[in-house]
Amino acid sequence: MTAEPVTDSPWPLTSARDEAGRLTIGGVDVADLAAGHGTPLWVVDEDDLRTRCRAYVEAFPDVWVAYASKAWCAVGILQIVAEEGLWIDVVSGGELHTAAVAGVPMDRVVFHGSNKSLAELRSAAELGVGRIVADSFEELDRLEAVGTELDHTFRTWLRITPGIDAHTHDYTRTGHDDSKFGFTLSLGLADEAMRRTAELPHVDVLGIHAHIGSQIFGTDPFVANAEVMIGLLARWRDELGATLTECNLGGGMGIRYTTADDPVTVAEYGAAVLAAVDRACEEHDFPRPQLAVEPGRAIVAPAAVTLYEVGTIKRLPGLTTYVSVDGGMSDNIRPALYRAEHDVALVNRPAAGELEVCTVVGKHCESGDLVRDRVALPADLVAGDLLAVAATGAYTASMASNYNRLPRPAAVLVRAGAVRLLQRRETYADVVARDVVL
Ligand code: LLP
């Protein structure tokens, strides 16, 4: 395994075509996986996942790299990522519980969330999570209350809204002033929060945090964020006499979903951010803080594909050819929610011959149930063919639902010809398990 995967493909690193033209991942024929485990199916390339963890750790030396588990929070995923030395970032009691079940060392857990409950904060204290990221004034009060009740001091970062507008989808930008997250810097809320914590003995503020958004291309917004954050630490030292020594610069690195996407490498991103931190520290004569970053998508998205079976093909002359698969918005809401595009490929046989522009849709009772709008697929596609959708490791399984009461798919991990189950397929019994028969 090389440290930094440099490829212009959105497909997992070990993807290949065998002599019969069938896709293999981790040395395993994906058509066999579909036959054995059914479809839809998430197939995770373990080498890809581990390689991206290592590349991040290498690109950010001496930095705490925390995996944003919201991207895909499954016990096996957290085990692998933690084994690679990453910290784990959680945003809810459920994610925290998953990390505990995965055996993640609790001092390497960061607890985020814009509205954490008293019960969640109590669990955090009882489990001894490494850092809490405080997001609001109410939460500071709740932290103090829980800390008093349980005789626990929370090691805390304040979430800063730094006023940086990353140009990404509206639903995935978080650093601009008008955001529900954090203490808005330009409105003086961050300063007020810092001052307030002086009166809260159970809230020990060690540092600050900012996450400016997700699927961001280029390095400029990250550099700007680093400059603002170091400037803030220096100003608080000068104006408030506060000496904070930790700084979390968030996640957000963009990845390749289709061959048209052109993200920077992790090495370029790391070098740009670390250089910006060093420049800012020098400018403000501030000692370099302990840094942290928290990638989610860039760790796990490229490692997985979703396999679907084609069920119907509807050709409307002069209009659209609809290819319907056996999953859709319940296992990948991203195209419906963000108009996200993922590459799609025929995988059970070679994709030779003529192509036809098709719109791949899901089986849900909703017109917005899109898998991929207007994509070239083999014109001889038939029902029973298998399609794979690329880069579905992040924010698909984690945002999956039972819409139309579809059971959620299984997920398998492949590596060097071996297959391990990561999550079993839901059953109809699971689907009705919470229902009460009156
Ligand atoms: N840190 C914080 C505080 C975050 O809110 C997020 C993502 C991350 C780190 C990780 O960001 P990443 O490296 O994955 O970009 N569902 C959307 C993405 C939502 C991102 C939410 N926060 C999608 O499917 O594109």
Tab-separated table of C-alpha atoms and ligand atoms in Angstrom:
chain	number	residue	atom	x	y	z
A	1	MET	CA	0.000	0.000	0.000
A	2	THR	CA	1.365	3.409	-0.940
A	3	ALA	CA	0.685	6.195	1.499
A	4	GLU	CA	-0.992	8.703	-0.738
A	5	PRO	CA	-3.383	7.373	-3.345
A	6	VAL	CA	-2.858	9.499	-6.435
A	7	THR	CA	-5.443	8.502	-8.983
A	8	ASP	CA	-7.892	10.293	-11.220
A	9	SER	CA	-10.557	7.671	-10.635
A	10	PRO	CA	-13.503	7.856	-8.256
A	11	TRP	CA	-13.375	4.050	-7.846
A	12	PRO	CA	-11.717	2.271	-4.897
A	13	LEU	CA	-7.967	1.757	-5.142
A	14	THR	CA	-8.040	-2.001	-5.681
A	15	SER	CA	-10.796	-1.881	-8.342
A	16	ALA	CA	-9.918	-3.845	-11.462
A	17	ARG	CA	-11.589	-5.717	-14.300
A	18	ASP	CA	-10.938	-9.462	-14.594
A	19	GLU	CA	-10.475	-11.318	-17.925
A	20	ALA	CA	-14.249	-11.595	-18.299
A	21	GLY	CA	-14.583	-7.799	-17.932
A	22	ARG	CA	-16.210	-8.062	-14.502
A	23	LEU	CA	-15.378	-5.585	-11.759
A	24	THR	CA	-13.314	-6.873	-8.864
A	25	ILE	CA	-12.581	-5.008	-5.629
A	26	GLY	CA	-10.083	-6.303	-3.085
A	27	GLY	CA	-9.565	-9.285	-5.383
A	28	VAL	CA	-13.246	-10.266	-5.115
A	29	ASP	CA	-15.677	-10.465	-8.040
A	30	VAL	CA	-18.467	-8.041	-7.196
A	31	ALA	CA	-21.042	-10.097	-9.134
A	32	ASP	CA	-20.281	-12.978	-6.752
A	33	LEU	CA	-20.803	-10.603	-3.833
A	34	ALA	CA	-24.178	-9.594	-5.234
A	35	ALA	CA	-25.119	-13.243	-5.713
A	36	GLY	CA	-24.062	-14.136	-2.173
A	37	HIS	CA	-25.273	-11.108	-0.245
A	38	GLY	CA	-28.019	-9.654	-2.436
A	39	THR	CA	-28.433	-6.081	-3.649
A	40	PRO	CA	-28.303	-3.233	-2.908
A	41	LEU	CA	-24.968	-3.888	-1.272
A	42	TRP	CA	-22.200	-1.618	-0.016
A	43	VAL	CA	-18.779	-3.017	-0.827
A	44	VAL	CA	-15.925	-1.477	1.136
A	45	ASP	CA	-12.325	-1.756	-0.032
A	46	GLU	CA	-10.377	-2.184	3.205
A	47	ASP	CA	-7.014	-1.328	1.621
A	48	ASP	CA	-8.466	1.893	0.248
A	49	LEU	CA	-9.862	2.869	3.653
A	50	ARG	CA	-6.634	2.133	5.505
A	51	THR	CA	-4.529	3.843	2.837
A	52	ARG	CA	-6.523	7.056	3.133
A	53	CYS	CA	-6.233	7.009	6.928
A	54	ARG	CA	-2.454	6.633	6.607
A	55	ALA	CA	-2.202	9.355	3.970
A	56	TYR	CA	-3.994	11.753	6.302
A	57	VAL	CA	-1.800	10.921	9.269
A	58	GLU	CA	1.266	11.367	7.062
A	59	ALA	CA	0.062	14.677	5.586
A	60	PHE	CA	-0.626	16.043	9.085
A	61	PRO	CA	2.373	15.102	11.212
A	62	ASP	CA	1.897	15.735	14.957
A	63	VAL	CA	-1.727	16.676	14.304
A	64	TRP	CA	-4.629	14.799	15.905
A	65	VAL	CA	-6.564	13.404	12.943
A	66	ALA	CA	-10.117	12.641	14.062
A	67	TYR	CA	-12.440	10.702	11.760
A	68	ALA	CA	-15.832	12.442	11.564
A	69	SER	CA	-17.878	9.337	12.185
A	70	LYS	CA	-21.092	10.918	10.902
A	71	ALA	CA	-19.743	10.014	7.457
A	72	TRP	CA	-20.235	6.314	8.245
A	73	CYS	CA	-20.669	5.285	11.839
A	74	ALA	CA	-20.525	1.490	11.942
A	75	VAL	CA	-18.637	-0.497	14.558
A	76	GLY	CA	-16.296	-2.164	12.032
A	77	ILE	CA	-15.498	1.116	10.266
A	78	LEU	CA	-14.610	2.756	13.595
A	79	GLN	CA	-12.476	-0.237	14.583
A	80	ILE	CA	-10.421	0.020	11.388
A	81	VAL	CA	-10.062	3.784	11.530
A	82	ALA	CA	-9.082	3.726	15.226
A	83	GLU	CA	-6.601	0.926	14.518
A	84	GLU	CA	-4.955	3.278	12.021
A	85	GLY	CA	-4.374	5.726	14.861
A	86	LEU	CA	-7.150	8.211	14.170
A	87	TRP	CA	-9.272	9.841	16.838
A	88	ILE	CA	-13.041	9.598	16.433
A	89	ASP	CA	-15.408	12.555	16.293
A	90	VAL	CA	-19.014	11.893	17.336
A	91	VAL	CA	-22.038	14.187	17.351
A	92	SER	CA	-24.665	12.265	19.286
A	93	GLY	CA	-25.215	9.727	22.029
A	94	GLY	CA	-25.739	7.089	19.336
A	95	GLU	CA	-22.418	7.784	17.653
A	96	LEU	CA	-20.737	7.879	21.070
A	97	HIS	CA	-22.257	4.506	21.945
A	98	THR	CA	-21.039	3.063	18.623
A	99	ALA	CA	-17.511	4.274	19.392
A	100	ALA	CA	-17.725	2.669	22.835
A	101	VAL	CA	-18.863	-0.649	21.341
A	102	ALA	CA	-16.008	-0.433	18.813
A	103	GLY	CA	-13.599	-0.143	21.738
A	104	VAL	CA	-12.310	3.275	20.707
A	105	PRO	CA	-10.144	4.735	23.506
A	106	MET	CA	-12.405	7.405	25.000
A	107	ASP	CA	-9.630	9.927	25.494
A	108	ARG	CA	-9.402	9.976	21.689
A	109	VAL	CA	-13.061	10.851	21.190
A	110	VAL	CA	-14.222	14.379	20.354
A	111	PHE	CA	-17.888	15.109	21.053
A	112	HIS	CA	-19.488	17.686	18.732
A	113	GLY	CA	-23.113	18.592	18.171
A	114	SER	CA	-25.112	21.785	18.072
A	115	ASN	CA	-27.694	20.730	20.646
A	116	LYS	CA	-26.359	18.086	22.963
A	117	SER	CA	-28.787	16.930	25.635
A	118	LEU	CA	-28.116	16.601	29.343
A	119	ALA	CA	-28.250	12.819	28.918
A	120	GLU	CA	-25.637	12.965	26.149
A	121	LEU	CA	-23.387	15.187	28.241
A	122	ARG	CA	-23.738	12.844	31.214
A	123	SER	CA	-22.654	9.891	29.019
A	124	ALA	CA	-19.714	11.930	27.783
A	125	ALA	CA	-18.633	12.629	31.358
A	126	GLU	CA	-19.153	9.056	32.514
A	127	LEU	CA	-17.227	7.616	29.558
A	128	GLY	CA	-14.513	10.256	29.886
A	129	VAL	CA	-14.477	11.542	26.299
A	130	GLY	CA	-11.322	13.385	25.326
A	131	ARG	CA	-12.779	16.716	24.241
A	132	ILE	CA	-16.212	18.327	24.196
A	133	VAL	CA	-16.885	20.980	21.579
A	134	ALA	CA	-19.222	23.561	23.118
A	135	ASP	CA	-21.562	25.080	20.562
A	136	SER	CA	-23.831	27.486	22.447
A	137	PHE	CA	-24.349	29.444	25.669
A	138	GLU	CA	-27.038	27.014	26.793
A	139	GLU	CA	-24.587	24.188	26.336
A	140	LEU	CA	-21.965	25.926	28.453
A	141	ASP	CA	-24.554	26.090	31.223
A	142	ARG	CA	-25.478	22.438	30.716
A	143	LEU	CA	-21.815	21.422	30.835
A	144	GLU	CA	-21.378	23.275	34.098
A	145	ALA	CA	-24.533	21.668	35.520
A	146	VAL	CA	-23.503	18.134	34.534
A	147	GLY	CA	-19.922	18.761	35.641
A	148	THR	CA	-21.149	19.880	39.058
A	149	GLU	CA	-23.544	16.945	39.349
A	150	LEU	CA	-20.935	14.326	38.399
A	151	ASP	CA	-17.877	16.097	39.752
A	152	HIS	CA	-16.340	16.113	36.286
A	153	THR	CA	-14.384	18.807	34.476
A	154	PHE	CA	-14.963	18.862	30.731
A	155	ARG	CA	-11.907	19.406	28.541
A	156	THR	CA	-13.526	21.795	26.126
A	157	TRP	CA	-13.091	23.427	22.743
A	158	LEU	CA	-15.287	26.367	21.789
A	159	ARG	CA	-16.830	26.092	18.357
A	160	ILE	CA	-16.114	29.286	16.485
A	161	THR	CA	-18.081	30.449	13.458
A	162	PRO	CA	-15.212	32.196	11.708
A	163	GLY	CA	-17.088	34.071	8.972
A	164	ILE	CA	-15.650	32.086	6.094
A	165	ASP	CA	-17.908	31.324	3.213
A	166	ALA	CA	-16.739	28.110	1.596
A	167	HIS	CA	-18.220	27.773	-1.852
A	168	THR	CA	-20.001	24.490	-1.589
A	169	HIS	CA	-23.622	23.355	-1.498
A	170	ASP	CA	-25.813	25.567	0.729
A	171	TYR	CA	-26.640	22.597	2.934
A	172	THR	CA	-22.975	21.789	3.610
A	173	ARG	CA	-21.505	25.202	4.427
A	174	THR	CA	-21.141	25.971	8.085
A	175	GLY	CA	-18.447	28.632	8.550
A	176	HIS	CA	-20.354	31.698	7.317
A	177	ASP	CA	-21.795	34.124	9.855
A	178	ASP	CA	-25.439	33.210	9.340
A	179	SER	CA	-25.073	29.606	10.514
A	180	LYS	CA	-26.781	27.576	13.229
A	181	PHE	CA	-23.381	26.290	14.386
A	182	GLY	CA	-21.052	27.777	16.943
A	183	PHE	CA	-20.220	31.172	18.391
A	184	THR	CA	-20.206	33.790	15.642
A	185	LEU	CA	-16.907	35.617	15.755
A	186	SER	CA	-17.924	38.799	13.947
A	187	LEU	CA	-20.858	39.355	16.324
A	188	GLY	CA	-18.684	39.104	19.417
A	189	LEU	CA	-20.295	35.837	20.530
A	190	ALA	CA	-17.002	33.941	20.605
A	191	ASP	CA	-15.439	36.531	22.916
A	192	GLU	CA	-18.504	36.493	25.124
A	193	ALA	CA	-18.375	32.676	25.345
A	194	MET	CA	-14.702	32.740	26.273
A	195	ARG	CA	-15.335	35.335	28.970
A	196	ARG	CA	-18.317	33.400	30.280
A	197	THR	CA	-16.268	30.213	30.762
A	198	ALA	CA	-14.099	32.002	33.342
A	199	GLU	CA	-17.091	31.591	35.686
A	200	LEU	CA	-17.559	27.892	34.893
A	201	PRO	CA	-15.124	25.798	36.929
A	202	HIS	CA	-16.220	22.525	35.308
A	203	VAL	CA	-15.584	23.815	31.777
A	204	ASP	CA	-11.858	23.837	31.103
A	205	VAL	CA	-11.355	25.576	27.759
A	206	LEU	CA	-8.207	24.212	26.121
A	207	GLY	CA	-8.791	25.345	22.575
A	208	ILE	CA	-11.027	26.376	19.733
A	209	HIS	CA	-12.626	24.602	16.815
A	210	ALA	CA	-14.030	25.628	13.430
A	211	HIS	CA	-15.444	23.576	10.595
A	212	ILE	CA	-16.261	25.657	7.541
A	213	GLY	CA	-18.134	23.160	5.397
A	214	SER	CA	-17.900	19.995	3.387
A	215	GLN	CA	-16.867	18.874	-0.121
A	216	ILE	CA	-14.691	21.966	-0.514
A	217	PHE	CA	-12.288	22.052	-3.450
A	218	GLY	CA	-8.993	23.918	-3.331
A	219	THR	CA	-7.125	25.035	-0.248
A	220	ASP	CA	-7.929	28.773	0.013
A	221	PRO	CA	-10.908	28.529	2.416
A	222	PHE	CA	-8.925	26.204	4.703
A	223	VAL	CA	-5.954	28.562	4.679
A	224	ALA	CA	-8.237	31.498	5.496
A	225	ASN	CA	-9.771	29.513	8.345
A	226	ALA	CA	-6.356	28.687	9.800
A	227	GLU	CA	-5.378	32.373	9.665
A	228	VAL	CA	-8.558	33.469	11.456
A	229	MET	CA	-8.178	30.813	14.143
A	230	ILE	CA	-4.544	31.533	14.973
A	231	GLY	CA	-5.321	35.263	14.916
A	232	LEU	CA	-8.115	34.656	17.416
A	233	LEU	CA	-5.891	32.651	19.773
A	234	ALA	CA	-3.322	35.445	19.678
A	235	ARG	CA	-5.916	38.144	20.268
A	236	TRP	CA	-7.409	36.300	23.227
A	237	ARG	CA	-3.921	35.949	24.690
A	238	ASP	CA	-3.403	39.699	24.323
A	239	GLU	CA	-6.871	40.926	25.295
A	240	LEU	CA	-8.171	38.299	27.696
A	241	GLY	CA	-4.949	36.818	29.020
A	242	ALA	CA	-6.239	33.407	27.911
A	243	THR	CA	-3.608	30.894	26.873
A	244	LEU	CA	-5.265	28.257	24.748
A	245	THR	CA	-3.013	25.579	23.319
A	246	GLU	CA	-5.256	23.530	21.027
A	247	CYS	CA	-6.869	24.317	17.691
A	248	ASN	CA	-9.133	22.074	15.634
A	249	LEU	CA	-9.455	23.163	12.007
A	250	GLY	CA	-12.363	20.872	11.081
A	251	GLY	CA	-12.903	18.642	8.070
A	252	GLY	CA	-14.313	19.319	4.657
A	253	MET	CA	-11.799	18.223	2.072
A	254	GLY	CA	-13.493	17.573	-1.270
A	255	ILE	CA	-13.172	14.252	-3.060
A	256	ARG	CA	-13.680	12.864	-6.558
A	257	TYR	CA	-17.191	11.515	-7.155
A	258	THR	CA	-16.871	11.556	-10.942
A	259	THR	CA	-13.884	11.904	-13.242
A	260	ALA	CA	-14.874	15.564	-13.723
A	261	ASP	CA	-14.073	16.401	-10.084
A	262	ASP	CA	-10.579	17.680	-9.422
A	263	PRO	CA	-9.768	17.714	-5.701
A	264	VAL	CA	-6.342	18.473	-4.248
A	265	THR	CA	-4.334	15.631	-2.740
A	266	VAL	CA	-4.225	15.177	1.012
A	267	ALA	CA	-0.519	16.050	0.903
A	268	GLU	CA	-1.214	19.375	-0.845
A	269	TYR	CA	-4.054	20.164	1.523
A	270	GLY	CA	-1.988	19.303	4.609
A	271	ALA	CA	1.018	21.277	3.415
A	272	ALA	CA	-1.105	24.358	2.652
A	273	VAL	CA	-2.878	24.311	6.023
A	274	LEU	CA	0.238	23.666	8.079
A	275	ALA	CA	2.170	26.380	6.248
A	276	ALA	CA	-0.688	28.811	6.892
A	277	VAL	CA	-0.661	27.938	10.600
A	278	ASP	CA	3.103	28.435	10.807
A	279	ARG	CA	2.931	31.786	8.983
A	280	ALA	CA	0.135	33.004	11.230
A	281	CYS	CA	1.939	31.834	14.388
A	282	GLU	CA	5.043	33.681	13.311
A	283	GLU	CA	3.118	36.816	12.451
A	284	HIS	CA	1.417	36.858	15.865
A	285	ASP	CA	4.398	35.506	17.759
A	286	PHE	CA	2.170	32.717	19.004
A	287	PRO	CA	3.501	29.226	19.782
A	288	ARG	CA	2.094	26.628	17.400
A	289	PRO	CA	-0.869	25.016	19.150
A	290	GLN	CA	-1.624	21.318	19.167
A	291	LEU	CA	-3.637	21.038	15.963
A	292	ALA	CA	-6.495	18.713	15.088
A	293	VAL	CA	-8.398	18.071	11.858
A	294	GLU	CA	-11.511	15.982	11.355
A	295	PRO	CA	-12.047	14.501	7.904
A	296	GLY	CA	-15.036	12.288	7.264
A	297	ARG	CA	-15.788	12.064	3.571
A	298	ALA	CA	-12.146	11.980	2.432
A	299	ILE	CA	-11.475	8.983	4.667
A	300	VAL	CA	-14.403	6.760	3.843
A	301	ALA	CA	-16.263	7.923	0.712
A	302	PRO	CA	-13.859	6.650	-1.968
A	303	ALA	CA	-13.492	3.238	-0.312
A	304	ALA	CA	-17.019	2.042	-1.033
A	305	VAL	CA	-19.318	1.391	-3.958
A	306	THR	CA	-22.995	0.486	-3.932
A	307	LEU	CA	-24.088	-2.454	-6.072
A	308	TYR	CA	-27.601	-2.423	-7.516
A	309	GLU	CA	-29.472	-4.740	-9.846
A	310	VAL	CA	-31.257	-3.209	-12.806
A	311	GLY	CA	-34.977	-3.972	-12.635
A	312	THR	CA	-36.692	-2.011	-15.382
A	313	ILE	CA	-35.644	0.038	-18.391
A	314	LYS	CA	-38.160	2.498	-19.792
A	315	ARG	CA	-37.289	4.200	-23.088
A	316	LEU	CA	-39.297	7.313	-23.887
A	317	PRO	CA	-38.462	8.273	-27.503
A	318	GLY	CA	-37.192	11.830	-27.690
A	319	LEU	CA	-37.321	12.085	-23.918
A	320	THR	CA	-35.488	10.066	-21.278
A	321	THR	CA	-34.387	6.468	-20.820
A	322	TYR	CA	-35.096	5.541	-17.192
A	323	VAL	CA	-33.061	2.719	-15.698
A	324	SER	CA	-34.551	1.685	-12.386
A	325	VAL	CA	-32.501	-0.125	-9.747
A	326	ASP	CA	-33.484	-1.988	-6.593
A	327	GLY	CA	-32.513	0.758	-4.117
A	328	GLY	CA	-32.336	4.533	-4.324
A	329	MET	CA	-32.978	7.427	-1.989
A	330	SER	CA	-33.331	5.180	1.062
A	331	ASP	CA	-29.716	4.018	0.722
A	332	ASN	CA	-28.291	7.173	-0.909
A	333	ILE	CA	-30.175	10.413	-0.352
A	334	ARG	CA	-27.314	12.547	-1.717
A	335	PRO	CA	-28.527	12.925	-5.335
A	336	ALA	CA	-32.044	13.842	-4.157
A	337	LEU	CA	-30.859	16.176	-1.402
A	338	TYR	CA	-27.856	17.916	-2.962
A	339	ARG	CA	-28.129	16.988	-6.652
A	340	ALA	CA	-24.907	15.080	-5.972
A	341	GLU	CA	-23.415	13.126	-8.868
A	342	HIS	CA	-21.688	9.779	-8.428
A	343	ASP	CA	-20.093	7.813	-11.271
A	344	VAL	CA	-22.062	4.753	-12.355
A	345	ALA	CA	-20.731	1.692	-14.192
A	346	LEU	CA	-21.945	-1.654	-15.500
A	347	VAL	CA	-19.973	-4.228	-13.529
A	348	ASN	CA	-21.089	-7.788	-14.300
A	349	ARG	CA	-19.740	-7.773	-17.857
A	350	PRO	CA	-17.602	-5.555	-20.091
A	351	ALA	CA	-19.081	-2.207	-20.983
A	352	ALA	CA	-18.161	-2.525	-24.652
A	353	GLY	CA	-20.215	-1.302	-27.601
A	354	GLU	CA	-22.551	1.628	-28.030
A	355	LEU	CA	-23.528	3.914	-25.203
A	356	GLU	CA	-26.854	5.471	-24.397
A	357	VAL	CA	-27.557	8.405	-22.104
A	358	CYS	CA	-29.767	7.142	-19.270
A	359	THR	CA	-31.177	8.489	-16.044
A	360	VAL	CA	-30.713	5.984	-13.250
A	361	VAL	CA	-33.511	6.117	-10.716
A	362	GLY	CA	-34.451	4.280	-7.535
A	363	LYS	CA	-37.505	2.176	-6.777
A	364	HIS	CA	-39.137	4.616	-4.347
A	365	CYS	CA	-42.508	6.198	-4.963
A	366	GLU	CA	-41.105	9.614	-5.578
A	367	SER	CA	-39.985	11.390	-8.761
A	368	GLY	CA	-37.012	12.913	-6.971
A	369	ASP	CA	-35.629	9.444	-6.259
A	370	LEU	CA	-32.558	9.875	-8.383
A	371	VAL	CA	-29.392	7.788	-8.491
A	372	ARG	CA	-27.722	9.608	-11.381
A	373	ASP	CA	-29.114	12.040	-13.875
A	374	ARG	CA	-28.046	11.600	-17.520
A	375	VAL	CA	-25.136	9.209	-17.548
A	376	ALA	CA	-23.762	7.195	-20.502
A	377	LEU	CA	-24.342	3.476	-20.011
A	378	PRO	CA	-24.102	0.549	-22.444
A	379	ALA	CA	-27.033	0.641	-24.847
A	380	ASP	CA	-27.530	-3.131	-24.448
A	381	LEU	CA	-28.211	-2.830	-20.701
A	382	VAL	CA	-30.855	-5.340	-19.585
A	383	ALA	CA	-32.802	-6.140	-16.453
A	384	GLY	CA	-30.605	-8.289	-14.231
A	385	ASP	CA	-27.410	-6.360	-15.039
A	386	LEU	CA	-25.476	-5.008	-12.085
A	387	LEU	CA	-24.587	-1.350	-11.725
A	388	ALA	CA	-22.053	0.009	-9.268
A	389	VAL	CA	-22.199	3.568	-7.965
A	390	ALA	CA	-18.846	5.065	-6.989
A	391	ALA	CA	-17.686	6.817	-3.821
A	392	THR	CA	-20.665	5.920	-1.644
A	393	GLY	CA	-18.775	5.314	1.598
A	394	ALA	CA	-19.701	8.667	3.148
A	395	TYR	CA	-23.131	9.999	4.066
A	396	THR	CA	-25.070	7.183	2.363
A	397	ALA	CA	-25.313	4.361	4.926
A	398	SER	CA	-25.241	6.977	7.670
A	399	MET	CA	-28.215	8.839	6.168
A	400	ALA	CA	-30.089	5.718	5.059
A	401	SER	CA	-33.760	5.283	5.917
A	402	ASN	CA	-36.532	2.737	5.599
A	403	TYR	CA	-38.541	4.918	3.251
A	404	ASN	CA	-41.235	2.815	1.608
A	405	ARG	CA	-40.205	0.242	4.226
A	406	LEU	CA	-37.217	-0.934	2.257
A	407	PRO	CA	-34.852	-2.857	4.525
A	408	ARG	CA	-31.460	-1.152	4.688
A	409	PRO	CA	-28.743	-2.920	2.650
A	410	ALA	CA	-25.906	-5.065	3.918
A	411	ALA	CA	-22.288	-3.895	3.808
A	412	VAL	CA	-19.254	-6.091	3.235
A	413	LEU	CA	-15.561	-5.462	3.632
A	414	VAL	CA	-13.229	-6.929	1.006
A	415	ARG	CA	-9.495	-7.338	1.124
A	416	ALA	CA	-6.997	-9.674	-0.641
A	417	GLY	CA	-9.720	-11.997	-1.875
A	418	ALA	CA	-11.465	-12.274	1.515
A	419	VAL	CA	-14.925	-10.985	2.431
A	420	ARG	CA	-16.134	-9.934	5.893
A	421	LEU	CA	-19.623	-8.806	6.815
A	422	LEU	CA	-19.675	-5.265	8.163
A	423	GLN	CA	-23.412	-4.733	8.573
A	424	ARG	CA	-26.077	-7.364	7.911
A	425	ARG	CA	-29.044	-6.604	5.693
A	426	GLU	CA	-32.168	-5.564	7.553
A	427	THR	CA	-35.067	-7.974	7.524
A	428	TYR	CA	-38.791	-7.299	7.338
A	429	ALA	CA	-38.838	-8.269	11.014
A	430	ASP	CA	-36.376	-5.414	11.671
A	431	VAL	CA	-38.579	-3.079	9.696
A	432	VAL	CA	-41.591	-3.673	11.960
A	433	ALA	CA	-39.595	-4.279	15.128
A	434	ARG	CA	-40.528	-0.939	16.728
A	435	ASP	CA	-44.168	-1.028	15.688
A	436	VAL	CA	-46.792	-1.865	18.260
A	437	VAL	CA	-49.615	-4.087	17.023
A	438	LEU	CA	-52.786	-2.562	18.479
B	1	LLP	N1	-16.462	18.264	11.486
B	1	LLP	C1	-17.682	18.775	11.633
B	1	LLP	C2	-17.985	19.617	12.790
B	1	LLP	C3	-18.660	18.513	10.668
B	1	LLP	O1	-19.877	19.024	10.806
B	1	LLP	C4	-18.354	17.680	9.558
B	1	LLP	C5	-19.362	17.370	8.553
B	1	LLP	C6	-17.060	17.139	9.465
B	1	LLP	C7	-16.132	17.470	10.442
B	1	LLP	C8	-16.633	16.250	8.349
B	1	LLP	O2	-16.685	16.873	7.110
B	1	LLP	P1	-16.168	16.102	5.809
B	1	LLP	O3	-14.677	15.913	5.971
B	1	LLP	O4	-16.872	14.809	5.745
B	1	LLP	O5	-16.513	16.991	4.693
B	1	LLP	N2	-24.337	14.913	4.258
B	1	LLP	C9	-23.476	15.784	3.478
B	1	LLP	C10	-22.258	16.216	4.266
B	1	LLP	C11	-22.578	16.833	5.599
B	1	LLP	C12	-21.357	17.171	6.390
B	1	LLP	C13	-21.680	17.418	7.808
B	1	LLP	N3	-20.571	17.776	8.628
B	1	LLP	C14	-23.091	15.084	2.188
B	1	LLP	O6	-23.545	13.974	1.948
B	1	LLP	O7	-22.380	15.650	1.373
